[in-house]
mmCIF file of C-alpha atoms and ligand atoms in Angstrom:
data_model
loop_
_atom_site.group_PDB
_atom_site.id
_atom_site.type_symbol
_atom_site.label_atom_id
_atom_site.label_comp_id
_atom_site.label_asym_id
_atom_site.label_seq_id
_atom_site.Cartn_x
_atom_site.Cartn_y
_atom_site.Cartn_z
ATOM 1 C CA UNK A 1 -11.160 63.697 0.871
ATOM 2 C CA UNK A 2 -7.718 62.708 -0.245
ATOM 3 C CA UNK A 3 -6.971 61.195 -3.619
ATOM 4 C CA UNK A 4 -6.851 57.458 -4.103
ATOM 5 C CA UNK A 5 -3.932 56.043 -6.088
ATOM 6 C CA UNK A 6 -4.667 52.753 -7.854
ATOM 7 C CA UNK A 7 -2.010 52.949 -10.583
ATOM 8 C CA UNK A 8 0.893 51.222 -8.867
ATOM 9 C CA UNK A 9 1.847 49.152 -11.924
ATOM 10 C CA UNK A 10 2.741 52.450 -13.630
ATOM 11 C CA UNK A 11 4.822 53.738 -10.755
ATOM 12 C CA UNK A 12 4.813 53.759 -6.964
ATOM 13 C CA UNK A 13 5.271 56.235 -4.169
ATOM 14 C CA UNK A 14 8.790 56.244 -2.714
ATOM 15 C CA UNK A 15 8.568 54.799 0.799
ATOM 16 C CA UNK A 16 9.492 57.472 3.405
ATOM 17 C CA UNK A 17 12.024 55.039 4.915
ATOM 18 C CA UNK A 18 13.646 54.790 1.481
ATOM 19 C CA UNK A 19 13.912 58.586 1.260
ATOM 20 C CA UNK A 20 15.433 58.680 4.717
ATOM 21 C CA UNK A 21 18.017 56.024 3.804
ATOM 22 C CA UNK A 22 18.977 57.990 0.681
ATOM 23 C CA UNK A 23 19.339 61.497 2.117
ATOM 24 C CA UNK A 24 22.856 61.226 3.609
ATOM 25 C CA UNK A 25 24.180 60.102 0.220
ATOM 26 C CA UNK A 26 23.332 63.472 -1.314
ATOM 27 C CA UNK A 27 25.145 65.413 1.419
ATOM 28 C CA UNK A 28 27.871 64.123 3.777
ATOM 29 C CA UNK A 29 28.247 60.755 2.016
ATOM 30 C CA UNK A 30 28.929 62.145 -1.434
ATOM 31 C CA UNK A 31 32.061 60.103 -2.154
ATOM 32 C CA UNK A 32 32.743 58.163 -5.325
ATOM 33 C CA UNK A 33 32.760 54.485 -4.335
ATOM 34 C CA UNK A 34 35.747 53.884 -6.623
ATOM 35 C CA UNK A 35 37.929 56.378 -4.697
ATOM 36 C CA UNK A 36 40.768 55.099 -2.505
ATOM 37 C CA UNK A 37 39.901 57.215 0.533
ATOM 38 C CA UNK A 38 37.423 57.044 3.341
ATOM 39 C CA UNK A 39 34.824 59.177 1.497
ATOM 40 C CA UNK A 40 34.666 56.557 -1.230
ATOM 41 C CA UNK A 41 35.066 53.661 1.142
ATOM 42 C CA UNK A 42 31.999 54.516 3.206
ATOM 43 C CA UNK A 43 29.816 54.724 0.102
ATOM 44 C CA UNK A 44 31.349 51.513 -1.250
ATOM 45 C CA UNK A 45 30.282 49.701 1.914
ATOM 46 C CA UNK A 46 26.734 51.063 1.594
ATOM 47 C CA UNK A 47 26.558 49.860 -2.022
ATOM 48 C CA UNK A 48 27.626 46.414 -0.945
ATOM 49 C CA UNK A 49 24.861 46.378 1.659
ATOM 50 C CA UNK A 50 22.319 47.323 -1.030
ATOM 51 C CA UNK A 51 23.568 44.498 -3.224
ATOM 52 C CA UNK A 52 23.028 42.020 -0.403
ATOM 53 C CA UNK A 53 19.508 43.412 0.196
ATOM 54 C CA UNK A 54 18.685 42.775 -3.487
ATOM 55 C CA UNK A 55 20.286 39.318 -3.351
ATOM 56 C CA UNK A 56 18.007 38.432 -0.435
ATOM 57 C CA UNK A 57 14.834 39.699 -2.103
ATOM 58 C CA UNK A 58 15.596 37.676 -5.233
ATOM 59 C CA UNK A 59 16.915 34.601 -3.473
ATOM 60 C CA UNK A 60 20.106 34.876 -5.540
ATOM 61 C CA UNK A 61 23.057 32.681 -4.649
ATOM 62 C CA UNK A 62 25.679 35.478 -4.679
ATOM 63 C CA UNK A 63 25.625 39.240 -4.270
ATOM 64 C CA UNK A 64 27.942 39.469 -7.296
ATOM 65 C CA UNK A 65 24.977 38.392 -9.451
ATOM 66 C CA UNK A 66 23.334 41.800 -8.886
ATOM 67 C CA UNK A 67 24.215 44.521 -11.434
ATOM 68 C CA UNK A 68 22.781 47.987 -10.823
ATOM 69 C CA UNK A 69 21.456 49.746 -13.926
ATOM 70 C CA UNK A 70 19.497 52.912 -14.679
ATOM 71 C CA UNK A 71 16.058 51.291 -15.152
ATOM 72 C CA UNK A 72 14.085 48.223 -16.101
ATOM 73 C CA UNK A 73 14.394 49.126 -19.768
ATOM 74 C CA UNK A 74 18.199 49.189 -19.609
ATOM 75 C CA UNK A 75 18.208 45.813 -17.839
ATOM 76 C CA UNK A 76 15.980 44.273 -20.537
ATOM 77 C CA UNK A 77 18.125 45.643 -23.371
ATOM 78 C CA UNK A 78 21.368 44.596 -21.698
ATOM 79 C CA UNK A 79 20.149 41.029 -21.167
ATOM 80 C CA UNK A 80 18.917 40.426 -24.698
ATOM 81 C CA UNK A 81 21.809 42.138 -26.472
ATOM 82 C CA UNK A 82 24.310 40.373 -24.223
ATOM 83 C CA UNK A 83 23.025 36.929 -25.181
ATOM 84 C CA UNK A 84 23.109 37.799 -28.889
ATOM 85 C CA UNK A 85 26.699 39.037 -28.653
ATOM 86 C CA UNK A 86 27.841 36.136 -26.472
ATOM 87 C CA UNK A 87 26.434 33.527 -28.880
ATOM 88 C CA UNK A 88 26.770 35.081 -32.343
ATOM 89 C CA UNK A 89 26.133 31.745 -34.067
ATOM 90 C CA UNK A 90 22.592 31.646 -32.659
ATOM 91 C CA UNK A 91 20.270 34.019 -34.545
ATOM 92 C CA UNK A 92 16.864 33.431 -32.951
ATOM 93 C CA UNK A 93 15.025 35.029 -30.031
ATOM 94 C CA UNK A 94 11.853 33.698 -28.438
ATOM 95 C CA UNK A 95 9.615 36.148 -26.620
ATOM 96 C CA UNK A 96 5.869 36.596 -26.093
ATOM 97 C CA UNK A 97 3.244 38.746 -27.761
ATOM 98 C CA UNK A 98 2.403 40.509 -24.487
ATOM 99 C CA UNK A 99 5.801 41.791 -23.320
ATOM 100 C CA UNK A 100 6.411 45.353 -22.195
ATOM 101 C CA UNK A 101 7.550 47.699 -25.018
ATOM 102 C CA UNK A 102 11.042 47.564 -23.462
ATOM 103 C CA UNK A 103 11.327 44.031 -24.851
ATOM 104 C CA UNK A 104 8.879 44.132 -27.775
ATOM 105 C CA UNK A 105 10.324 47.216 -29.454
ATOM 106 C CA UNK A 106 13.898 46.023 -29.046
ATOM 107 C CA UNK A 107 12.932 42.697 -30.668
ATOM 108 C CA UNK A 108 11.187 44.508 -33.497
ATOM 109 C CA UNK A 109 14.336 46.556 -34.059
ATOM 110 C CA UNK A 110 16.497 43.389 -34.138
ATOM 111 C CA UNK A 111 14.096 41.754 -36.572
ATOM 112 C CA UNK A 112 14.271 44.716 -38.968
ATOM 113 C CA UNK A 113 18.050 44.670 -39.209
ATOM 114 C CA UNK A 114 18.987 43.657 -42.700
ATOM 115 C CA UNK A 115 20.499 40.452 -44.016
ATOM 116 C CA UNK A 116 23.155 38.806 -41.906
ATOM 117 C CA UNK A 117 22.657 41.354 -39.119
ATOM 118 C CA UNK A 118 19.015 40.432 -38.715
ATOM 119 C CA UNK A 119 17.496 38.056 -36.201
ATOM 120 C CA UNK A 120 14.486 35.756 -36.264
ATOM 121 C CA UNK A 121 12.018 36.709 -33.526
ATOM 122 C CA UNK A 122 9.385 34.213 -32.384
ATOM 123 C CA UNK A 123 6.508 35.807 -30.440
ATOM 124 C CA UNK A 124 4.558 33.218 -28.475
ATOM 125 C CA UNK A 125 0.782 33.580 -28.589
ATOM 126 C CA UNK A 126 -1.503 33.732 -25.579
ATOM 127 C CA UNK A 127 -5.052 32.440 -25.224
ATOM 128 C CA UNK A 128 -8.116 34.456 -24.183
ATOM 129 C CA UNK A 129 -6.952 34.313 -20.543
ATOM 130 C CA UNK A 130 -3.457 35.525 -21.437
ATOM 131 C CA UNK A 131 -1.896 32.082 -20.942
ATOM 132 C CA UNK A 132 1.031 30.745 -22.979
ATOM 133 C CA UNK A 133 0.923 27.448 -24.825
ATOM 134 C CA UNK A 134 4.033 25.547 -23.731
ATOM 135 C CA UNK A 135 3.643 23.174 -26.687
ATOM 136 C CA UNK A 136 4.090 26.126 -29.035
ATOM 137 C CA UNK A 137 7.124 27.198 -26.992
ATOM 138 C CA UNK A 138 8.636 23.715 -27.242
ATOM 139 C CA UNK A 139 8.248 23.810 -31.027
ATOM 140 C CA UNK A 140 10.029 27.153 -31.373
ATOM 141 C CA UNK A 141 12.946 26.238 -29.095
ATOM 142 C CA UNK A 142 16.008 24.895 -30.892
ATOM 143 C CA UNK A 143 19.779 25.084 -30.923
ATOM 144 C CA UNK A 144 19.351 28.254 -32.977
ATOM 145 C CA UNK A 145 17.772 30.029 -29.982
ATOM 146 C CA UNK A 146 20.172 32.474 -28.335
ATOM 147 C CA UNK A 147 17.785 33.756 -25.690
ATOM 148 C CA UNK A 148 14.239 33.402 -24.459
ATOM 149 C CA UNK A 149 12.772 36.536 -22.866
ATOM 150 C CA UNK A 150 9.412 36.105 -21.137
ATOM 151 C CA UNK A 151 7.959 38.371 -18.484
ATOM 152 C CA UNK A 152 7.313 36.919 -15.036
ATOM 153 C CA UNK A 153 4.054 38.849 -14.666
ATOM 154 C CA UNK A 154 2.152 41.024 -17.089
ATOM 155 C CA UNK A 155 1.884 44.729 -16.259
ATOM 156 C CA UNK A 156 -1.647 45.120 -17.672
ATOM 157 C CA UNK A 157 -3.402 42.004 -16.375
ATOM 158 C CA UNK A 158 -1.063 40.684 -13.666
ATOM 159 C CA UNK A 159 -1.043 37.264 -15.365
ATOM 160 C CA UNK A 160 1.906 35.152 -14.188
ATOM 161 C CA UNK A 161 3.849 33.055 -16.697
ATOM 162 C CA UNK A 162 5.450 29.682 -15.765
ATOM 163 C CA UNK A 163 8.952 31.120 -16.188
ATOM 164 C CA UNK A 164 10.668 28.538 -14.004
ATOM 165 C CA UNK A 165 9.487 25.696 -16.226
ATOM 166 C CA UNK A 166 10.260 27.734 -19.340
ATOM 167 C CA UNK A 167 13.806 28.401 -18.097
ATOM 168 C CA UNK A 168 14.441 24.652 -17.640
ATOM 169 C CA UNK A 169 13.286 24.045 -21.191
ATOM 170 C CA UNK A 170 15.545 26.803 -22.558
ATOM 171 C CA UNK A 171 18.535 25.429 -20.676
ATOM 172 C CA UNK A 172 18.021 22.001 -22.239
ATOM 173 C CA UNK A 173 18.632 23.669 -25.617
ATOM 174 C CA UNK A 174 21.649 25.679 -24.488
ATOM 175 C CA UNK A 175 19.685 28.931 -24.781
ATOM 176 C CA UNK A 176 19.844 31.661 -22.153
ATOM 177 C CA UNK A 177 16.643 32.565 -20.300
ATOM 178 C CA UNK A 178 15.784 36.123 -19.281
ATOM 179 C CA UNK A 179 12.686 37.293 -17.468
ATOM 180 C CA UNK A 180 11.345 40.825 -17.165
ATOM 181 C CA UNK A 181 10.244 40.582 -13.531
ATOM 182 C CA UNK A 182 9.614 44.310 -13.076
ATOM 183 C CA UNK A 183 6.020 43.618 -11.982
ATOM 184 C CA UNK A 184 6.683 40.405 -10.071
ATOM 185 C CA UNK A 185 9.457 41.526 -7.733
ATOM 186 C CA UNK A 186 8.117 42.452 -4.311
ATOM 187 C CA UNK A 187 4.676 41.012 -5.088
ATOM 188 C CA UNK A 188 5.336 37.270 -5.222
ATOM 189 C CA UNK A 189 8.099 35.243 -3.513
ATOM 190 C CA UNK A 190 11.182 34.620 -5.670
ATOM 191 C CA UNK A 191 14.034 32.191 -5.085
ATOM 192 C CA UNK A 192 16.303 32.444 -8.097
ATOM 193 C CA UNK A 193 18.972 30.064 -6.870
ATOM 194 C CA UNK A 194 16.441 27.210 -7.195
ATOM 195 C CA UNK A 195 15.618 28.074 -10.816
ATOM 196 C CA UNK A 196 17.334 27.870 -14.206
ATOM 197 C CA UNK A 197 16.700 31.578 -14.864
ATOM 198 C CA UNK A 198 19.921 33.169 -16.158
ATOM 199 C CA UNK A 199 18.937 36.842 -16.132
ATOM 200 C CA UNK A 200 16.190 38.929 -14.530
ATOM 201 C CA UNK A 201 15.236 42.608 -14.779
ATOM 202 C CA UNK A 202 13.667 44.750 -12.083
ATOM 203 C CA UNK A 203 12.987 48.455 -11.685
ATOM 204 C CA UNK A 204 13.170 50.625 -8.564
ATOM 205 C CA UNK A 205 10.137 52.790 -9.185
ATOM 206 C CA UNK A 206 7.732 49.839 -9.359
ATOM 207 C CA UNK A 207 8.718 48.858 -5.833
ATOM 208 C CA UNK A 208 8.641 52.057 -3.775
ATOM 209 C CA UNK A 209 12.196 53.158 -4.686
ATOM 210 C CA UNK A 210 12.995 56.123 -6.970
ATOM 211 C CA UNK A 211 12.772 56.275 -10.741
ATOM 212 C CA UNK A 212 16.013 55.882 -12.666
ATOM 213 C CA UNK A 213 17.486 52.856 -10.923
ATOM 214 C CA UNK A 214 17.129 49.170 -11.728
ATOM 215 C CA UNK A 215 18.838 45.822 -11.483
ATOM 216 C CA UNK A 216 19.910 43.147 -13.893
ATOM 217 C CA UNK A 217 20.465 39.830 -12.153
ATOM 218 C CA UNK A 218 22.985 37.654 -14.022
ATOM 219 C CA UNK A 219 23.530 34.131 -12.751
ATOM 220 C CA UNK A 220 27.180 33.285 -12.100
ATOM 221 C CA UNK A 221 28.636 31.464 -15.078
ATOM 222 C CA UNK A 222 26.291 33.081 -17.619
ATOM 223 C CA UNK A 223 28.145 34.259 -20.707
ATOM 224 C CA UNK A 224 27.763 38.046 -20.569
ATOM 225 C CA UNK A 225 28.693 41.059 -22.730
ATOM 226 C CA UNK A 226 28.222 44.561 -21.286
ATOM 227 C CA UNK A 227 26.047 47.157 -22.986
ATOM 228 C CA UNK A 228 28.006 50.109 -21.568
ATOM 229 C CA UNK A 229 31.780 49.925 -21.653
ATOM 230 C CA UNK A 230 34.069 52.301 -19.790
ATOM 231 C CA UNK A 231 35.068 52.253 -16.139
ATOM 232 C CA UNK A 232 35.290 49.068 -14.114
ATOM 233 C CA UNK A 233 32.109 49.671 -12.092
ATOM 234 C CA UNK A 234 29.836 46.683 -11.435
ATOM 235 C CA UNK A 235 32.825 44.365 -12.102
ATOM 236 C CA UNK A 236 33.141 45.718 -15.618
ATOM 237 C CA UNK A 237 29.611 44.690 -16.510
ATOM 238 C CA UNK A 238 28.008 48.166 -16.448
ATOM 239 C CA UNK A 239 30.304 51.155 -16.697
ATOM 240 C CA UNK A 240 29.431 54.561 -15.276
ATOM 241 C CA UNK A 241 29.712 56.042 -11.795
ATOM 242 C CA UNK A 242 27.078 54.444 -9.589
ATOM 243 C CA UNK A 243 23.813 56.283 -8.853
ATOM 244 C CA UNK A 244 24.711 55.845 -5.204
ATOM 245 C CA UNK A 245 21.741 57.448 -3.426
ATOM 246 C CA UNK A 246 19.209 55.669 -5.625
ATOM 247 C CA UNK A 247 20.961 52.320 -5.316
ATOM 248 C CA UNK A 248 20.985 52.656 -1.540
ATOM 249 C CA UNK A 249 17.295 53.580 -1.681
ATOM 250 C CA UNK A 250 16.588 50.533 -3.838
ATOM 251 C CA UNK A 251 18.392 48.355 -1.275
ATOM 252 C CA UNK A 252 16.140 49.691 1.465
ATOM 253 C CA UNK A 253 13.071 49.222 -0.752
ATOM 254 C CA UNK A 254 14.109 45.595 -1.353
ATOM 255 C CA UNK A 255 14.393 45.004 2.375
ATOM 256 C CA UNK A 256 10.945 46.530 2.946
ATOM 257 C CA UNK A 257 9.426 44.565 0.053
ATOM 258 C CA UNK A 258 10.630 41.315 1.604
ATOM 259 C CA UNK A 259 9.136 42.336 4.953
ATOM 260 C CA UNK A 260 5.796 43.160 3.314
ATOM 261 C CA UNK A 261 5.549 40.108 1.056
ATOM 262 C CA UNK A 262 3.035 38.360 3.307
ATOM 263 C CA UNK A 263 1.023 41.569 3.666
ATOM 264 C CA UNK A 264 0.973 41.905 -0.123
ATOM 265 C CA UNK A 265 -0.392 38.380 -0.530
ATOM 266 C CA UNK A 266 -2.987 38.666 2.228
ATOM 267 C CA UNK A 267 -4.126 42.247 2.843
ATOM 268 C CA UNK A 268 -3.387 43.808 -0.556
ATOM 269 C CA UNK A 269 -4.845 40.742 -2.259
ATOM 270 C CA UNK A 270 -7.959 40.934 -0.070
ATOM 271 C CA UNK A 271 -8.477 44.578 -1.086
ATOM 272 C CA UNK A 272 -7.998 43.715 -4.759
ATOM 273 C CA UNK A 273 -10.418 40.787 -4.493
ATOM 274 C CA UNK A 274 -13.002 42.933 -2.740
ATOM 275 C CA UNK A 275 -12.711 45.654 -5.375
ATOM 276 C CA UNK A 276 -13.090 43.199 -8.227
ATOM 277 C CA UNK A 277 -15.871 41.127 -6.660
ATOM 278 C CA UNK A 278 -18.015 44.139 -5.801
ATOM 279 C CA UNK A 279 -17.587 45.817 -9.173
ATOM 280 C CA UNK A 280 -18.394 42.624 -11.077
ATOM 281 C CA UNK A 281 -21.393 42.004 -8.823
ATOM 282 C CA UNK A 282 -22.851 45.442 -9.490
ATOM 283 C CA UNK A 283 -21.929 46.178 -13.089
ATOM 284 C CA UNK A 284 -23.518 43.978 -15.759
ATOM 285 C CA UNK A 285 -21.481 43.003 -18.837
ATOM 286 C CA UNK A 286 -18.119 43.381 -17.128
ATOM 287 C CA UNK A 287 -15.405 40.778 -16.583
ATOM 288 C CA UNK A 288 -11.854 40.455 -15.285
ATOM 289 C CA UNK A 289 -9.255 39.959 -18.018
ATOM 290 C CA UNK A 290 -6.215 37.701 -17.788
ATOM 291 C CA UNK A 291 -5.619 34.510 -15.852
ATOM 292 C CA UNK A 292 -7.307 35.140 -12.504
ATOM 293 C CA UNK A 293 -6.009 31.813 -11.171
ATOM 294 C CA UNK A 294 -2.347 32.785 -11.734
ATOM 295 C CA UNK A 295 -2.168 36.484 -11.074
ATOM 296 C CA UNK A 296 -0.299 39.136 -9.092
ATOM 297 C CA UNK A 297 -2.073 39.930 -5.817
ATOM 298 C CA UNK A 298 -2.348 43.670 -6.540
ATOM 299 C CA UNK A 299 -3.767 43.824 -10.079
ATOM 300 C CA UNK A 300 -7.294 43.752 -11.440
ATOM 301 C CA UNK A 301 -7.964 44.571 -15.075
ATOM 302 C CA UNK A 302 -11.680 44.868 -15.716
ATOM 303 C CA UNK A 303 -13.314 45.062 -19.126
ATOM 304 C CA UNK A 304 -16.527 47.091 -19.161
ATOM 305 C CA UNK A 305 -18.332 46.197 -22.369
ATOM 306 C CA UNK A 306 -19.813 48.997 -24.515
ATOM 307 C CA UNK A 307 -17.893 51.753 -22.674
ATOM 308 C CA UNK A 308 -14.710 53.651 -23.473
ATOM 309 C CA UNK A 309 -12.085 53.048 -20.797
ATOM 310 C CA UNK A 310 -10.940 56.669 -21.137
ATOM 311 C CA UNK A 311 -14.414 57.870 -20.149
ATOM 312 C CA UNK A 312 -14.287 55.814 -16.982
ATOM 313 C CA UNK A 313 -10.808 57.118 -16.159
ATOM 314 C CA UNK A 314 -11.853 60.757 -16.607
ATOM 315 C CA UNK A 315 -14.871 60.311 -14.357
ATOM 316 C CA UNK A 316 -12.840 58.413 -11.770
ATOM 317 C CA UNK A 317 -10.257 61.188 -11.879
ATOM 318 C CA UNK A 318 -12.974 63.732 -11.074
ATOM 319 C CA UNK A 319 -13.707 61.656 -7.977
ATOM 320 C CA UNK A 320 -10.013 61.797 -7.039
ATOM 321 C CA UNK A 321 -9.360 58.208 -8.077
ATOM 322 C CA UNK A 322 -6.333 57.391 -10.260
ATOM 323 C CA UNK A 323 -6.429 54.201 -12.315
ATOM 324 C CA UNK A 324 -5.197 53.368 -15.771
ATOM 325 C CA UNK A 325 -6.603 52.334 -19.074
ATOM 326 C CA UNK A 326 -5.649 48.937 -20.346
ATOM 327 C CA UNK A 327 -7.265 49.703 -23.655
ATOM 328 C CA UNK A 328 -5.267 52.350 -25.466
ATOM 329 C CA UNK A 329 -1.595 53.043 -25.357
ATOM 330 C CA UNK A 330 -0.460 56.359 -23.948
ATOM 331 C CA UNK A 331 0.481 57.646 -27.384
ATOM 332 C CA UNK A 332 -3.128 58.695 -27.826
ATOM 333 C CA UNK A 333 -3.924 55.855 -30.180
ATOM 334 C CA UNK A 334 -7.476 54.603 -29.911
ATOM 335 C CA UNK A 335 -6.435 51.044 -30.668
ATOM 336 C CA UNK A 336 -6.713 48.625 -27.764
ATOM 337 C CA UNK A 337 -3.370 47.612 -26.260
ATOM 338 C CA UNK A 338 -1.275 44.830 -27.771
ATOM 339 C CA UNK A 339 -2.023 42.760 -24.675
ATOM 340 C CA UNK A 340 -5.813 42.939 -25.139
ATOM 341 C CA UNK A 341 -5.412 42.237 -28.857
ATOM 342 C CA UNK A 342 -3.143 39.251 -28.204
ATOM 343 C CA UNK A 343 -5.816 37.780 -25.905
ATOM 344 C CA UNK A 344 -8.450 38.300 -28.580
ATOM 345 C CA UNK A 345 -10.659 40.329 -26.245
ATOM 346 C CA UNK A 346 -13.716 41.364 -28.307
ATOM 347 C CA UNK A 347 -13.639 44.905 -29.642
ATOM 348 C CA UNK A 348 -16.680 45.879 -27.568
ATOM 349 C CA UNK A 349 -14.807 45.032 -24.368
ATOM 350 C CA UNK A 350 -11.185 45.775 -25.265
ATOM 351 C CA UNK A 351 -11.985 49.485 -25.518
ATOM 352 C CA UNK A 352 -13.444 49.533 -22.035
ATOM 353 C CA UNK A 353 -10.687 48.023 -19.947
ATOM 354 C CA UNK A 354 -9.530 49.676 -16.746
ATOM 355 C CA UNK A 355 -6.542 48.535 -14.736
ATOM 356 C CA UNK A 356 -6.666 48.934 -10.975
ATOM 357 C CA UNK A 357 -3.261 48.276 -9.411
ATOM 358 C CA UNK A 358 -2.945 48.493 -5.632
ATOM 359 C CA UNK A 359 -0.104 48.778 -3.139
ATOM 360 C CA UNK A 360 0.440 48.427 0.581
ATOM 361 C CA UNK A 361 -0.485 52.106 0.934
ATOM 362 C CA UNK A 362 -4.113 51.523 -0.029
ATOM 363 C CA UNK A 363 -6.800 50.956 2.600
ATOM 364 C CA UNK A 364 -10.097 49.087 2.641
ATOM 365 C CA UNK A 365 -11.853 52.452 3.163
ATOM 366 C CA UNK A 366 -10.437 53.625 -0.154
ATOM 367 C CA UNK A 367 -11.574 50.448 -1.875
ATOM 368 C CA UNK A 368 -15.080 50.970 -0.521
ATOM 369 C CA UNK A 369 -15.106 54.491 -1.918
ATOM 370 C CA UNK A 370 -14.065 53.229 -5.347
ATOM 371 C CA UNK A 371 -16.620 50.441 -5.327
ATOM 372 C CA UNK A 372 -19.209 53.053 -4.374
ATOM 373 C CA UNK A 373 -18.670 55.143 -7.508
ATOM 374 C CA UNK A 374 -17.763 52.703 -10.307
ATOM 375 C CA UNK A 375 -21.262 51.244 -10.909
ATOM 376 C CA UNK A 376 -22.756 54.755 -11.255
ATOM 377 C CA UNK A 377 -20.028 55.792 -13.699
ATOM 378 C CA UNK A 378 -20.588 52.671 -15.815
ATOM 379 C CA UNK A 379 -24.348 53.206 -15.858
ATOM 380 C CA UNK A 380 -23.958 56.871 -16.783
ATOM 381 C CA UNK A 381 -21.567 56.187 -19.670
ATOM 382 C CA UNK A 382 -23.791 53.407 -20.954
ATOM 383 C CA UNK A 383 -26.799 55.712 -20.872
ATOM 384 C CA UNK A 384 -24.932 57.782 -23.484
ATOM 385 C CA UNK A 385 -23.982 54.794 -25.621
ATOM 386 C CA UNK A 386 -25.882 53.912 -28.806
ATOM 387 C CA UNK A 387 -24.981 50.272 -28.175
ATOM 388 C CA UNK A 388 -26.759 50.081 -24.844
ATOM 389 C CA UNK A 389 -30.384 50.509 -23.782
ATOM 390 C CA UNK A 390 -32.686 49.328 -20.990
ATOM 391 C CA UNK A 391 -29.806 47.894 -18.978
ATOM 392 C CA UNK A 392 -28.424 45.663 -21.709
ATOM 393 C CA UNK A 393 -26.596 45.685 -25.040
ATOM 394 C CA UNK A 394 -28.718 47.092 -27.836
ATOM 395 C CA UNK A 395 -26.881 45.178 -30.561
ATOM 396 C CA UNK A 396 -25.576 41.661 -30.765
ATOM 397 C CA UNK A 397 -21.820 41.866 -30.346
ATOM 398 C CA UNK A 398 -21.208 39.719 -33.441
ATOM 399 C CA UNK A 399 -23.171 42.225 -35.469
ATOM 400 C CA UNK A 400 -20.405 44.787 -35.520
ATOM 401 C CA UNK A 401 -17.454 43.633 -33.484
ATOM 402 C CA UNK A 402 -15.000 41.252 -35.093
ATOM 403 C CA UNK A 403 -12.571 39.680 -32.669
ATOM 404 C CA UNK A 404 -8.961 40.579 -33.196
ATOM 405 C CA UNK A 405 -6.962 38.144 -35.256
HETATM 406 C C1 PLP B 1 7.656 49.600 -15.981
HETATM 407 C C2 PLP B 1 8.079 48.361 -16.685
HETATM 408 C C3 PLP B 1 9.287 48.313 -17.396
HETATM 409 C C4 PLP B 1 10.179 49.520 -17.587
HETATM 410 O O1 PLP B 1 10.876 49.878 -16.419
HETATM 411 P P1 PLP B 1 11.556 51.334 -16.389
HETATM 412 O O2 PLP B 1 12.355 51.339 -15.117
HETATM 413 O O3 PLP B 1 10.449 52.309 -16.359
HETATM 414 O O4 PLP B 1 12.425 51.430 -17.583
HETATM 415 C C5 PLP B 1 9.630 47.129 -18.009
HETATM 416 N N1 PLP B 1 8.852 46.050 -17.920
HETATM 417 C C6 PLP B 1 7.688 46.050 -17.240
HETATM 418 C C7 PLP B 1 6.878 44.799 -17.166
HETATM 419 C C8 PLP B 1 7.256 47.210 -16.604
HETATM 420 O O5 PLP B 1 6.100 47.211 -15.950
#
């Protein structure tokens, strides 16, 4: 039996059509798009096509709003640092407690800068379903805010934030609005020209294109300062010779993502729903984390109380099933993730979270196989747990498990 990959929020398989589109740009079409001869010219035309493919996926008004970068992380850094440099009189950043480390760690770094170089960072809280409180957001927004950076969808739970509304509110205060949409792009429909979003990040490898290529969308008219200075590539907004093959692959991936958007929201969603429903029906003391009423169609993050998520992952891996732990960060720390902590998931459950993230390459047969093994794995691990006996918790949760602050 072949392996089953349910870790698509970590990275995705490159679509074979994307590989095919890229191949000529390693061999015959090796020109530098800045060159004044036909070698460069042909590649330049292909780059322009890729830009238009991204414009269409995002619903951007102009292809010039698409800047190619090296990854989602670079796009996030460029956006936030650009706003701070463009509006030096504004010293505050608003973000959320559940952002990807690409945003959170940059903000922490900015906060730690000393004295006049430092910034005030506001991290918006989320409730137990991972939802923001827009009243709290309204209170933090002011004419001191340079930029608001809030993810469109959370990578661990799939929870979708109301970024369009948030962008309108930021604009009313003259602040720029950036969204890390790495997980949202290709999974939910986007139409940026109808929003007040100024900047958006996406990453190739989360959308069936290669690793090492991304996009920063910058709305026309947004005050912008480049992170990398040098050559005049990307209209002077991101210097460095273009990663031509990968950009062309990302263009193809964008085209395919647009074609598959309905499939994602019907078939992929149906597989995700089936997986979640059957697991929750058969495993006691388990629940889906995040806001299941505003969620990406491909993601299910399930908390199995009184079990270590890592144990489940190891046993799933033995069955040829790849998922991911929402509970501990990859650094080997045993602390639950910042996302679970921000939601105040009880300790007994936060350690036992498993993220299943699907793609259009999964099949219902695979889902049935997964659903067939998860209840047995949960029962086995619980049979080894001192906190579990006779099919239920052996201790009252309150007895030993304080909620996170
Ligand atoms: C993966 C991811 C990133 C980082 O993208 P890279 O291309 O790997 O740098 C940023 N934000 C979110 C939400 C992600 O899921």
